[in-house]
Every structure is written in structure tokens, then in C-alpha cells.
Coordinates of C-alpha atoms in Angstrom, one line a residue:
Chain Y
M1 CA 1.2 31.1 6.3
Y2 CA 2.5 33.5 3.7
R3 CA 0.9 36.5 5.5
G4 CA 2.9 35.8 8.7
R5 CA 6.2 35.5 6.7
L6 CA 5.4 38.6 4.8
E7 CA 4.7 40.6 8.0
R8 CA 7.9 39.4 9.6
D9 CA 9.9 40.3 6.5
L10 CA 8.3 43.7 6.1
S11 CA 9.0 44.6 9.8
L12 CA 12.6 43.4 9.3
W13 CA 13.0 45.6 6.2
V14 CA 11.5 48.5 8.0
G15 CA 13.9 48.0 10.9
K16 CA 16.8 48.0 8.5
G17 CA 15.6 51.1 6.9
L18 CA 15.1 49.5 3.5
L19 CA 11.4 50.3 3.6
G20 CA 9.2 53.0 5.1
Q21 CA 6.6 52.1 7.7
E22 CA 3.9 53.5 5.5
A23 CA 4.9 51.5 2.5
A24 CA 5.0 48.3 4.6
S25 CA 1.5 48.9 5.9
A26 CA 0.3 49.7 2.4
L27 CA 1.9 46.4 1.1
L28 CA 0.2 44.4 3.9
A29 CA -3.1 46.2 3.3
E30 CA -2.9 45.3 -0.4
Y31 CA -2.3 41.6 0.5
D32 CA -5.3 41.6 2.9
S33 CA -7.6 43.1 0.3
R34 CA -7.0 40.3 -2.2
P35 CA -10.1 38.1 -2.5
A36 CA -8.3 34.8 -2.2
S37 CA -6.3 35.7 0.9
F38 CA -6.7 33.8 4.1
S39 CA -9.5 34.9 6.4
L40 CA -10.7 32.9 9.4
G41 CA -14.3 33.6 8.5
R42 CA -13.9 32.2 5.1
V43 CA -12.2 29.0 6.4
L44 CA -14.8 28.5 9.1
M45 CA -17.5 29.0 6.5
A46 CA -16.0 26.3 4.3
L47 CA -15.7 24.0 7.2
A48 CA -19.3 24.6 8.2
A49 CA -20.3 23.8 4.6
V50 CA -18.4 20.5 4.7
L51 CA -19.9 19.5 8.0
L52 CA -23.4 20.3 6.9
A53 CA -22.9 18.4 3.7
A54 CA -21.6 15.4 5.6
A55 CA -24.6 15.6 7.9
I56 CA -26.9 15.6 4.8
L57 CA -25.1 12.6 3.4
L58 CA -25.3 10.7 6.8
V59 CA -29.0 11.4 7.2
V60 CA -29.5 10.1 3.7
A61 CA -27.3 7.0 4.3
S62 CA -29.4 5.9 7.3
N63 CA -32.9 4.9 6.2
W64 CA -35.7 7.2 7.0
E65 CA -38.3 4.6 6.5
A66 CA -41.0 6.6 8.2
I67 CA -41.2 9.2 5.5
P68 CA -42.9 8.2 2.2
R69 CA -40.5 8.0 -0.8
L70 CA -41.8 10.8 -2.9
V71 CA -41.7 13.1 0.1
R72 CA -38.0 12.1 0.6
V73 CA -37.2 12.7 -3.1
G74 CA -39.1 16.0 -2.9
G75 CA -37.2 17.0 0.2
I76 CA -33.8 16.4 -1.3
L77 CA -34.8 18.2 -4.6
A78 CA -36.0 21.1 -2.5
L79 CA -32.7 21.2 -0.7
I80 CA -30.8 21.3 -4.0
W81 CA -33.0 24.1 -5.4
V82 CA -32.9 26.2 -2.2
V83 CA -29.1 25.9 -1.8
H84 CA -28.4 26.9 -5.4
I85 CA -30.8 29.8 -5.4
A86 CA -29.5 31.0 -2.0
A87 CA -26.0 30.8 -3.4
A88 CA -27.0 32.9 -6.4
R89 CA -28.5 35.5 -4.1
M90 CA -25.3 35.6 -2.0
L91 CA -23.2 36.0 -5.1
A92 CA -25.4 38.8 -6.4
R93 CA -24.9 40.5 -3.0
G94 CA -21.2 40.0 -3.1
S95 CA -20.7 37.6 -0.2
T96 CA -18.7 35.0 -2.1
A97 CA -17.6 33.0 0.9
A98 CA -21.1 32.1 2.0
A99 CA -22.0 31.4 -1.7
G100 CA -19.0 29.1 -2.0
G101 CA -20.1 27.2 1.1
L102 CA -23.7 26.8 -0.2
L103 CA -22.4 25.6 -3.6
V104 CA -20.3 23.0 -1.9
I105 CA -23.4 21.8 -0.1
G106 CA -25.2 21.8 -3.4
A107 CA -22.6 19.7 -5.2
M108 CA -22.3 17.3 -2.3
S109 CA -26.0 16.8 -1.8
F110 CA -26.3 15.6 -5.4
G111 CA -24.3 12.5 -4.5
G112 CA -26.5 12.1 -1.4
A113 CA -29.6 12.4 -3.6
I114 CA -28.4 9.8 -6.0
S115 CA -27.5 7.3 -3.2
L116 CA -30.9 8.0 -1.6
V117 CA -32.7 7.2 -4.9
G118 CA -30.5 4.1 -5.3
Q119 CA -31.4 2.9 -1.9
M120 CA -35.1 3.6 -2.2
Y121 CA -35.4 1.9 -5.6
H122 CA -32.9 -1.0 -5.0
L123 CA -30.6 0.1 -7.8
S124 CA -27.3 -1.6 -7.7
G125 CA -24.1 -1.4 -9.8
D126 CA -23.2 1.4 -12.0
E127 CA -21.4 3.4 -9.3
Q128 CA -18.9 4.5 -12.0
T129 CA -21.6 6.3 -14.0
V130 CA -22.8 7.9 -10.8
M131 CA -19.3 9.2 -10.2
Y132 CA -19.0 10.6 -13.7
L133 CA -22.4 12.3 -13.4
W134 CA -21.4 13.7 -10.0
F135 CA -18.1 15.1 -11.3
A136 CA -19.9 16.5 -14.4
I137 CA -22.4 18.3 -12.2
A138 CA -19.6 19.8 -10.0
T139 CA -17.8 20.9 -13.1
V140 CA -20.9 22.6 -14.6
S141 CA -21.5 24.3 -11.2
A142 CA -17.9 25.4 -10.9
I143 CA -18.0 26.9 -14.4
L144 CA -21.3 28.7 -14.2
F145 CA -20.6 30.2 -10.7
R146 CA -16.9 30.5 -11.3
S147 CA -16.5 28.9 -7.9
G148 CA -13.1 27.9 -6.5
A149 CA -14.7 25.9 -3.7
V150 CA -16.7 23.7 -6.1
T151 CA -13.5 23.2 -8.1
I152 CA -11.9 21.7 -5.0
V153 CA -15.0 19.4 -4.6
A154 CA -14.5 18.4 -8.3
G155 CA -10.9 17.6 -7.6
F156 CA -11.8 15.3 -4.8
L157 CA -14.6 13.7 -6.8
S158 CA -12.0 12.9 -9.5
W159 CA -10.1 10.9 -6.9
A160 CA -13.3 9.2 -5.7
S161 CA -14.1 8.3 -9.3
F162 CA -10.7 6.7 -9.8
A163 CA -11.0 4.8 -6.5
V164 CA -14.4 3.5 -7.5
Y165 CA -12.9 2.3 -10.8
L166 CA -10.1 0.5 -9.1
Q167 CA -12.5 -1.1 -6.6
N168 CA -15.0 -2.3 -9.2
N169 CA -12.6 -3.7 -11.7
D170 CA -10.1 -5.5 -9.5
T171 CA -7.5 -3.0 -10.8
H172 CA -7.7 -4.4 -14.4
W173 CA -7.5 -2.1 -17.4
I174 CA -10.9 -2.3 -18.9
G175 CA -12.3 -0.3 -21.8
F176 CA -12.2 3.4 -21.9
D177 CA -12.8 4.1 -18.2
P178 CA -9.1 4.2 -17.2
W179 CA -8.6 7.2 -19.4
M180 CA -11.2 9.1 -17.4
A181 CA -8.7 9.8 -14.5
P182 CA -6.3 11.8 -16.6
M183 CA -9.2 13.5 -18.4
M184 CA -10.7 14.5 -15.1
A185 CA -7.3 15.8 -14.0
A186 CA -7.1 17.9 -17.1
I187 CA -10.6 19.2 -16.5
T188 CA -9.7 20.0 -12.9
I189 CA -6.6 22.0 -14.0
A190 CA -8.8 23.9 -16.5
L191 CA -11.2 24.7 -13.7
V192 CA -8.3 25.8 -11.5
R193 CA -7.2 28.2 -14.2
Y194 CA -10.7 29.5 -14.7
T195 CA -11.7 29.9 -11.1
G196 CA -8.3 30.7 -9.5
A197 CA -8.5 27.9 -6.9
E198 CA -4.7 27.4 -7.0
R199 CA -4.6 24.8 -4.2
A200 CA -6.9 22.4 -6.2
R201 CA -4.1 22.1 -8.8
H202 CA -2.3 19.7 -6.5
L203 CA -5.4 17.4 -6.4
A204 CA -5.1 17.1 -10.2
Y205 CA -1.4 16.4 -10.3
L206 CA -1.6 13.9 -7.4
L207 CA -4.3 12.1 -9.3
L208 CA -2.1 11.9 -12.4
I209 CA 0.8 10.6 -10.3
G210 CA -1.5 8.0 -8.6
W211 CA -2.7 7.0 -12.1
L212 CA 0.8 6.6 -13.4
A213 CA 1.8 4.5 -10.3
W214 CA -1.3 2.3 -11.1
L215 CA -0.1 1.9 -14.7
Y216 CA 3.2 0.6 -13.4
T217 CA 1.5 -2.0 -11.2
L218 CA -0.3 -3.2 -14.3
Y219 CA 2.8 -3.4 -16.5
E220 CA 5.8 -3.9 -14.2
E221 CA 8.4 -3.6 -16.9
I222 CA 11.6 -1.6 -17.3
A223 CA 10.0 0.1 -20.4
V224 CA 7.3 1.7 -18.2
A225 CA 9.8 2.9 -15.6
L226 CA 12.0 4.2 -18.4
A227 CA 9.0 6.0 -19.9
F228 CA 8.4 7.7 -16.5
A229 CA 12.0 8.8 -16.2
I230 CA 12.3 10.1 -19.8
G231 CA 8.8 11.5 -20.1
G232 CA 9.0 13.2 -16.7
M233 CA 12.4 14.8 -17.6
A234 CA 11.1 15.8 -21.0
A235 CA 8.0 17.5 -19.4
F236 CA 10.3 19.0 -16.9
V237 CA 12.7 20.5 -19.5
L238 CA 9.6 21.7 -21.4
T239 CA 8.6 23.8 -18.4
A240 CA 12.0 25.5 -18.5
L241 CA 12.1 26.2 -22.2
P242 CA 12.0 29.9 -23.1
L243 CA 9.2 29.4 -25.6
P244 CA 6.8 32.3 -25.0
R245 CA 3.6 30.2 -25.1
I246 CA 4.9 27.6 -22.7
A247 CA 6.6 30.0 -20.5
S248 CA 3.5 32.1 -19.9
L249 CA 1.4 28.9 -19.2
V250 CA 4.0 27.6 -16.8
R251 CA 4.5 30.9 -15.0
S252 CA 0.8 31.2 -14.3
A253 CA 0.8 27.7 -12.9
G254 CA 3.5 28.4 -10.3
A255 CA 5.8 25.7 -9.0
A256 CA 3.6 22.7 -9.6
P257 CA 4.2 21.6 -13.3
A258 CA 8.0 21.6 -12.9
F259 CA 7.9 19.9 -9.5
Y260 CA 5.4 17.2 -10.5
S261 CA 7.1 16.4 -13.8
F262 CA 10.4 16.0 -12.0
L263 CA 8.6 13.9 -9.3
V264 CA 7.4 11.5 -12.1
A265 CA 11.0 11.3 -13.4
A266 CA 12.3 10.7 -9.9
I267 CA 9.7 7.9 -9.4
G268 CA 10.8 6.5 -12.8
F269 CA 14.5 6.5 -11.7
L270 CA 13.5 4.8 -8.4
L271 CA 11.6 2.1 -10.2
L272 CA 14.5 1.6 -12.6
H273 CA 16.8 1.1 -9.6
I274 CA 14.5 -1.6 -8.4
E275 CA 14.7 -3.3 -11.8
I276 CA 18.4 -2.8 -12.4
E277 CA 20.7 -4.0 -9.6
D278 CA 24.2 -4.3 -11.1
G279 CA 26.5 -4.2 -14.1
W280 CA 27.2 -1.5 -16.6
R281 CA 23.5 -0.7 -16.8
L282 CA 23.5 0.4 -13.1
V283 CA 26.5 2.7 -13.8
V284 CA 24.6 4.3 -16.7
L285 CA 21.4 4.6 -14.6
G286 CA 23.4 6.1 -11.7
V287 CA 25.0 8.7 -13.9
A288 CA 21.7 9.5 -15.6
T289 CA 20.0 10.0 -12.2
L290 CA 22.8 12.3 -11.0
A291 CA 22.7 14.2 -14.3
A292 CA 19.0 14.6 -14.1
S293 CA 19.1 16.0 -10.6
V294 CA 21.9 18.4 -11.6
L295 CA 19.9 19.4 -14.6
A296 CA 16.8 20.0 -12.4
I297 CA 18.8 22.3 -10.1
A298 CA 20.3 24.1 -13.0
L299 CA 17.0 24.7 -14.7
H300 CA 14.6 25.4 -11.9
G301 CA 16.8 25.3 -8.7
R302 CA 16.9 29.1 -8.2
D303 CA 13.2 29.9 -8.3
N304 CA 11.5 26.6 -7.4
G305 CA 12.2 25.5 -3.8
A306 CA 10.2 22.3 -4.2
V307 CA 12.2 21.2 -7.2
R308 CA 15.4 22.1 -5.6
Y309 CA 14.8 20.0 -2.5
L310 CA 13.6 17.0 -4.5
A311 CA 16.6 17.3 -6.7
Y312 CA 19.0 17.5 -3.7
T313 CA 17.3 14.5 -2.1
T314 CA 17.5 12.5 -5.4
F315 CA 21.2 13.5 -5.8
A316 CA 22.1 12.6 -2.2
T317 CA 20.2 9.4 -2.2
E318 CA 21.7 8.3 -5.5
M319 CA 25.3 9.1 -4.3
L320 CA 24.7 7.1 -1.1
Y321 CA 23.2 4.2 -3.0
L322 CA 26.0 4.1 -5.5
A323 CA 28.6 4.3 -2.7
S324 CA 26.9 1.5 -0.8
V325 CA 26.8 -0.9 -3.8
T326 CA 30.2 -0.1 -5.3
V327 CA 32.5 0.7 -2.4
G328 CA 30.4 -1.0 0.2
S329 CA 31.4 -4.4 -1.1
I330 CA 35.1 -3.6 -0.8
L331 CA 35.1 -1.7 2.5
G332 CA 34.0 -3.0 5.9
T333 CA 30.9 -1.7 7.7
S334 CA 32.7 1.0 9.7
S335 CA 34.6 2.3 6.7
L336 CA 31.3 2.3 4.9
F337 CA 29.9 4.8 7.4
L338 CA 33.1 6.8 7.1
F339 CA 32.7 6.8 3.3
S340 CA 29.0 7.8 3.6
G341 CA 30.0 10.7 5.8
L342 CA 32.4 11.8 3.2
V343 CA 29.8 11.5 0.4
V344 CA 27.3 13.5 2.4
A345 CA 29.9 16.1 3.1
L346 CA 30.7 16.3 -0.6
V347 CA 27.0 16.7 -1.4
A348 CA 26.7 19.4 1.2
W349 CA 29.6 21.2 -0.3
I350 CA 28.0 21.1 -3.8
V351 CA 24.7 22.3 -2.4
I352 CA 26.3 25.2 -0.5
R353 CA 28.2 26.2 -3.7
L354 CA 25.0 26.1 -5.7
E355 CA 23.0 28.1 -3.2
R356 CA 25.7 30.7 -3.2
R357 CA 25.7 30.9 -7.0
F358 CA 21.9 31.3 -7.0
S359 CA 22.1 34.2 -4.6
A360 CA 25.0 35.7 -6.5
N361 CA 23.1 35.3 -9.8
A362 CA 20.0 36.9 -8.2
Q363 CA 22.1 39.8 -7.0
S364 CA 23.8 40.4 -10.3
A365 CA 20.4 40.1 -12.1
N366 CA 19.1 42.8 -9.7
G367 CA 22.2 44.9 -10.3
Q368 CA 21.7 44.7 -14.0
G369 CA 18.1 45.6 -13.5
E370 CA 19.1 48.7 -11.6
R371 CA 21.6 49.8 -14.2
A372 CA 19.2 49.3 -17.0
Chain E
M1 CA -19.9 31.5 -25.4
S2 CA -17.4 33.4 -23.1
S3 CA -19.5 36.5 -23.2
F4 CA -22.5 34.4 -22.3
I5 CA -20.7 33.0 -19.3
A6 CA -19.5 36.5 -18.3
R7 CA -23.1 37.6 -18.4
L8 CA -24.0 34.7 -16.1
Q9 CA -21.5 35.9 -13.5
S10 CA -23.3 39.1 -12.6
G11 CA -26.5 40.0 -10.8
R12 CA -29.5 38.1 -12.4
G13 CA -27.1 35.8 -14.3
Y14 CA -26.3 34.0 -11.1
L15 CA -30.0 33.1 -10.7
L16 CA -30.0 31.6 -14.2
S17 CA -26.8 29.6 -13.3
A18 CA -28.6 28.3 -10.2
I19 CA -31.6 27.3 -12.2
I20 CA -29.4 25.5 -14.8
V21 CA -27.4 23.6 -12.1
A22 CA -30.3 22.7 -9.9
G23 CA -32.4 21.9 -13.0
L24 CA -29.7 19.5 -14.4
Q25 CA -29.6 17.7 -11.0
T26 CA -33.4 17.4 -11.0
L27 CA -33.4 16.1 -14.5
I28 CA -30.8 13.4 -13.8
L29 CA -32.6 12.2 -10.6
G30 CA -36.0 12.4 -12.4
T31 CA -34.6 10.3 -15.3
I32 CA -33.3 7.6 -12.9
I33 CA -36.7 7.4 -11.1
Q34 CA -38.8 7.5 -14.2
S35 CA -36.8 4.9 -16.1
R36 CA -37.2 2.5 -13.3
A37 CA -40.9 3.3 -12.9
S38 CA -41.5 2.7 -16.7
I39 CA -39.8 -0.7 -16.5
L40 CA -41.9 -1.6 -13.5
S41 CA -45.2 -0.7 -15.3
N42 CA -44.4 -1.9 -18.8
G43 CA -41.7 -4.7 -18.4
A44 CA -42.2 -8.4 -18.8
E45 CA -42.6 -10.2 -15.5
V46 CA -40.1 -12.8 -14.5
L47 CA -39.9 -14.8 -11.2
L48 CA -36.4 -15.6 -10.1
K49 CA -35.1 -18.0 -7.4
T50 CA -32.4 -16.7 -5.1
A51 CA -29.4 -18.7 -4.1
P52 CA -27.3 -18.6 -1.0
V53 CA -24.6 -16.0 -0.8
D54 CA -20.9 -16.5 0.0
P55 CA -20.8 -15.9 3.8
R56 CA -18.2 -13.2 3.3
D57 CA -20.8 -10.9 1.8
F58 CA -23.5 -11.5 4.4
L59 CA -24.3 -8.3 6.1
R60 CA -23.7 -5.2 4.0
G61 CA -25.2 -2.3 5.9
D62 CA -28.9 -2.0 5.3
Y63 CA -29.3 -4.1 2.3
V64 CA -29.6 -7.8 1.7
V65 CA -27.2 -9.1 -0.9
L66 CA -29.2 -11.1 -3.5
N67 CA -27.7 -13.8 -5.5
Y68 CA -29.7 -15.7 -8.1
D69 CA -29.6 -19.1 -9.7
I70 CA -29.3 -17.2 -13.0
S71 CA -26.2 -15.3 -11.6
S72 CA -24.0 -18.1 -12.7
V73 CA -24.6 -18.9 -16.3
P74 CA -23.5 -22.4 -17.4
V75 CA -20.9 -22.3 -20.1
Q76 CA -22.8 -24.9 -22.2
T77 CA -25.7 -22.4 -22.7
V78 CA -23.4 -19.9 -24.5
S79 CA -24.2 -19.7 -28.2
G80 CA -22.0 -17.9 -30.7
G81 CA -18.7 -18.7 -28.8
I82 CA -16.8 -17.1 -26.0
P83 CA -14.4 -14.3 -26.9
A84 CA -10.9 -15.5 -26.6
E85 CA -9.4 -12.2 -25.6
P86 CA -9.8 -11.1 -22.0
G87 CA -11.7 -7.8 -21.6
E88 CA -14.9 -6.1 -20.6
R89 CA -18.0 -8.0 -21.8
V90 CA -21.7 -8.0 -21.6
L91 CA -23.7 -11.3 -21.6
W92 CA -27.2 -11.5 -22.9
V93 CA -29.3 -14.3 -21.3
R94 CA -32.5 -15.8 -22.5
L95 CA -34.9 -16.9 -19.7
K96 CA -37.7 -19.3 -20.0
K97 CA -40.4 -20.2 -17.4
Q98 CA -40.0 -23.7 -15.9
A99 CA -42.7 -26.0 -14.5
D100 CA -42.2 -24.7 -10.9
G101 CA -42.9 -21.1 -12.0
F102 CA -39.3 -19.9 -11.8
W103 CA -37.4 -18.7 -14.8
T104 CA -34.1 -20.2 -15.8
V105 CA -31.3 -19.7 -18.4
I106 CA -31.9 -21.6 -21.7
E107 CA -29.5 -19.7 -23.8
S108 CA -26.8 -17.0 -23.4
S109 CA -24.6 -15.1 -25.7
F110 CA -21.9 -12.4 -25.8
H111 CA -23.8 -10.9 -28.8
Q112 CA -27.3 -9.5 -28.5
L113 CA -30.0 -12.1 -28.6
S114 CA -33.1 -11.7 -30.8
P115 CA -36.5 -11.9 -29.1
Q116 CA -38.5 -15.1 -29.1
P117 CA -42.0 -15.8 -27.9
E118 CA -42.4 -16.9 -24.2
T119 CA -38.8 -16.0 -23.4
V120 CA -37.4 -12.9 -21.8
I121 CA -33.9 -11.5 -22.6
L122 CA -31.8 -10.1 -19.7
R123 CA -28.7 -8.1 -20.2
S124 CA -25.9 -8.5 -17.6
R125 CA -23.9 -5.6 -16.3
P126 CA -20.5 -5.2 -18.0
F127 CA -18.0 -7.5 -16.4
Y128 CA -14.4 -8.6 -16.8
S129 CA -14.1 -11.8 -18.7
G130 CA -10.9 -13.7 -18.5
G131 CA -11.4 -15.2 -22.0
L132 CA -11.7 -18.9 -22.8
A133 CA -10.5 -20.1 -19.4
A134 CA -13.9 -19.3 -17.9
G135 CA -14.6 -22.6 -16.1
D136 CA -18.0 -24.3 -16.0
S137 CA -20.1 -21.1 -15.5
I138 CA -19.8 -17.4 -16.0
R139 CA -20.7 -15.2 -13.0
V140 CA -22.7 -12.1 -13.9
E141 CA -24.7 -9.4 -12.2
Y142 CA -27.8 -7.8 -13.5
G143 CA -28.1 -4.7 -11.3
I144 CA -30.7 -6.3 -9.0
E145 CA -28.3 -7.6 -6.4
R146 CA -29.3 -5.3 -3.6
Y147 CA -32.5 -5.1 -1.7
Y148 CA -32.5 -2.3 0.8
V149 CA -34.6 -3.0 3.9
P150 CA -35.6 -1.0 7.0
E151 CA -32.9 -1.3 9.7
G152 CA -33.1 -4.6 11.6
E153 CA -35.3 -6.3 9.0
G154 CA -32.4 -7.7 7.0
K155 CA -31.6 -10.7 9.1
P156 CA -34.8 -12.8 8.7
I157 CA -34.7 -12.2 4.9
E158 CA -31.0 -13.3 4.8
E159 CA -31.8 -16.5 6.7
A160 CA -34.7 -17.3 4.4
R161 CA -32.5 -16.6 1.4
N162 CA -29.9 -19.0 2.6
D163 CA -32.6 -21.6 3.2
G164 CA -33.6 -21.1 -0.4
N165 CA -37.0 -19.7 0.3
V166 CA -36.7 -16.2 -1.1
A167 CA -37.9 -15.4 -4.6
I168 CA -37.7 -12.1 -6.4
S169 CA -40.3 -11.0 -8.9
V170 CA -38.6 -8.8 -11.6
R171 CA -39.8 -6.8 -14.5
V172 CA -37.6 -6.5 -17.6
S173 CA -37.6 -3.8 -20.2
P174 CA -37.3 -4.6 -23.9
D175 CA -33.6 -3.7 -23.9
G176 CA -33.0 -6.3 -21.1
S177 CA -32.7 -4.1 -18.0
P178 CA -34.5 -5.6 -14.9
Q179 CA -36.0 -3.9 -11.9
I180 CA -37.2 -5.5 -8.7
R181 CA -41.0 -5.6 -8.3
S182 CA -41.4 -7.6 -5.2
L183 CA -39.7 -9.8 -2.7
L184 CA -41.4 -13.1 -1.8
V185 CA -40.7 -15.4 1.1
D186 CA -42.2 -18.9 0.8
G187 CA -44.1 -17.6 -2.2
K188 CA -45.8 -14.8 -0.3
P189 CA -44.9 -11.2 -1.2
V190 CA -43.2 -9.5 1.8
Y191 CA -42.4 -6.2 0.1
D192 CA -44.2 -4.9 -2.9
E193 CA -42.5 -2.0 -4.7
P194 CA -44.7 1.0 -5.5
L195 CA -44.0 2.7 -8.8
Y196 CA -42.5 5.8 -7.2

């Protein structure tokens, strides 16, 4: 975790005399006082909430035939009301962790309630509408209570909704429903920005990438793969442009937008490699892939570790692949390994040079900062 | 709007948020229950014969999978043509009572059918139609394909269904949505559905 790394670094700096012991303790204390920082109690509370919610769903899933229907409906409605009002009380008292747990139970039990009602009254079909309603309720709850925990629930519900769509429609594109996945991802990102549940951002991006992969299975054409590569790179470059509006949006979103847009581009390049196997088009594709990874390192390599490693991997894989298809046919197997070794060594040399430059840049930037 | 939400996130405001969220959930659940109950009390009554089910789908947890004679709609009953383009479609089906008391499809259409005396119109759930290459019949669902039973009671009903002895009495709303009213084995009601 970040706290452990921070503590190690701080004690290192104190040992080197760069930082006073008091300042180090103050920095650590500041980190601990942040509301979103890791605390065992918080995590256990969230786990307890998930377990309780699962228990509720399981009880609902098995039939309680002995209890009259209206009593069962009344019971689950009472649960929904009690949980939400208790959460409001907790929030008013300032115990956000317990409130978050209760709200998670509240959002989950709505799904349980709908499936209970469906069972009791023999309603079938229309699971998709149920998923939309469930996601909508979680969204409303996340907004009104400004709850990060419910935002995470909404993120998972957006996946579940897409899964239900794929299952019900034999993975055909039908009507307007396929657009719901990217819309839900956008809503989740908006919720993340509003509630500060940074981790849930990945749920939205991963849903988008899954959705794009599904698009490719529908239309397995070069044009789609090309669109991924070009669109991904365009979005990636956009995250690096010094336009003030974009820059502030991107900075507040952390490493995710650049990484995921480059990931989409990398997937596009991979799909293109599956489609294009030889000839001048492969040469163009190979050069484009290498150029894209170099561009990625140049634009975001210094500050964004995730982008840097993905770009290194893309670059190295591409070099090895090109070497194996071009030189591999001329050389024997043993010389191929020799050649691969040389290629990897070359890549390593480039990477080391780049890393040095990044740290040199960082130092000179700091130096300028000090002079100014 | 934003100042309203800001006011919600403090002291008493949280209580209002709780009432809104819990109230919305109650409203949705209430609407589901009430719309079914109103179909059961006001809808037109129709008796449907069940058909055996593909063995793959036999046991599905705690519910019996119901398949009806009207679940496969013969293509020759379709009036107004079959859309050539593949896509999501809804089929309207006109049912008429036969001499044996069961209702059967006399007309179907991809456009809404107009009411006629002594017939009941049923609307299918949206389904994917492959276009003109539909074959002899169109498979549709109506949202009455599951009957939840107490644990362990599903087997006898499934056996009776596969012997062709299960009938379902259904009530249909004016807009074509059906709800199950009772399940009959050999013409005798086994389960009667209360309104609530």
C-alpha cells in the first residue's frame, strides 16, 4: 500500500538528513487524517456489508414458502427503509464508514427485493429493465448521499447489466440497449468524480474496454481494429495536450485516461497484427506500432508508470515479432534465439537511456524550480 | 440544483435523502406488484395448453419452465408481412377459444392488432428476428414462462407438463400483457394465485 511506501521513504529521507523527524511524522499524520485513506476498520465494515447483503440475497433466493407473500414484501420494504434511515443517522453523526456499509446493503437489497417479487408473482423476462432500474437506484443513492461505496456498487451493476444484455441477446446488436454500457460507464465516471471513489474509475474503463472488445467480435474487420488503434492513440494524445480544460480534467483523473486509451490502441494494434500477416502492410503496421509506443513513452512515460510499462511491453513484443517474421525465415532456430537476445538487449538499452533521461529531466526541472 | 444537493448532505438533509431513495424503491416494487394485480383482477381470461420443454431446460432451480402451444407461432398466421431486415421485433398474437376450451393462435402480426370480439390479443416479449428466413414458425415468449414452486414440488409438475396434462389459466390486460392466474393439472387447479 501507498502508506507503507510513504513510511519507508520518509524514514529513508530522515536517515539521510533530508527531512526532520518532526516533519516526517507530520506528513504521515496528514496522510492518516485523510478521509479516504486506508483503515482496517473501514475495510472490515465494507466486507461485513457485502457479506450481509449476500446473505439477504441468498435468503431471498431460496423460497420461504411458510411466510405469507405480503409479509415477505413488507419485510423487505422494512429492511430497505430501516437501512436507509439508519445510514442517514450515521452520516449525520459523522460515521461515514458505517453509513457507506448500510447504503451498500440498501442498494443490494433492492435487487433482492425485485427478484423476490419476481419469484412470488411468476414474473419472467425483462431482466434488462430490472438491471437498468437497479443501476438507476444505485446512482440516485450515490448522488444523494455522496457515497463512494455505492458508486462502486453502481460500477459493478453496470457490468452485470452488460452481462445480462449479452446473455439475453445471443451477443447480437439489438436496438438501443448496447449503448447503455458506455452510457453507464460515463455515469460511473461522473459518480467517481462527484463522490471521490477513485478506485471505481477502473470499473468504468474496464467496462468500456470489454464493450469495445465485444464490438470487434460483432464486426471482425480491419476497419474496426484500425479504429481502435487510431481512436485510442487520438484519445491518448488528447490526454497529453496542454489545453487548459483537458489538462485539468486529466490531471484530476490520475493515470487512468492515458493508460486505458493507450490500452485500446495497443489492443487495436494487436488485432491488426492478427489480420495483417505479411507484405508492405505489415512493415507499415510494425513501424506504426513502434512509433506509437515511442510516442506514448515520450508523452506520458515520465509521470505515468502504467503507460510506460505498457509501452515498453508493446515496443519489445513488436520488435521480437518483427524479428521473428523477417529475420526468422532467413536464420535457423539457434540464430533466431541469438537475434532475439540482441533485440531484447537493444530494447533494454533504449529503455535504460529513456529512464535516465526522465530522471535527468526531472532533476533539471527541479533545479529550475529552485532557481526561480 | 447543486445547492439543493449540498443542503441534502448535512444533518437533516440525509434523512430526506433516505426517504427519497427508500421511497423510490418502494414505488418501483409497488408498481410491479400493483400492475400484476390489476391485470389479474381486470384482464380477459384465457386458458393455455402447455407443451413439453426441450430437455436441456428441464430443471431450473425452483421454477418450472413453461412452454405453450402458442409459444411457436405458425408463419402462415402472420398478417401484414414479416420484416425482411433482421432486428428486434415484437409479435402481436390474436387468440381464439377452441372447442376443447384451450385458446389458440388465429392471427399474428408484427404490427399492433386491432381488438375483435371473442378474441384476445397477446403481445410477445421483444425478440431477435432473423428476418425472412424464419422457417415454419416463430418462437416467442410472453413473460409467463416461469412458474415458481415450493422446493421439491417442481418435479411432478414437470412430469405432468411433459405428458401434456398441464394447463395455465392466464389473464391478459388490454395492452396484451399476460399474468398467470392458476396452474391446472388434468383440468384441476393445483395452485391459485392470490391477487397480492
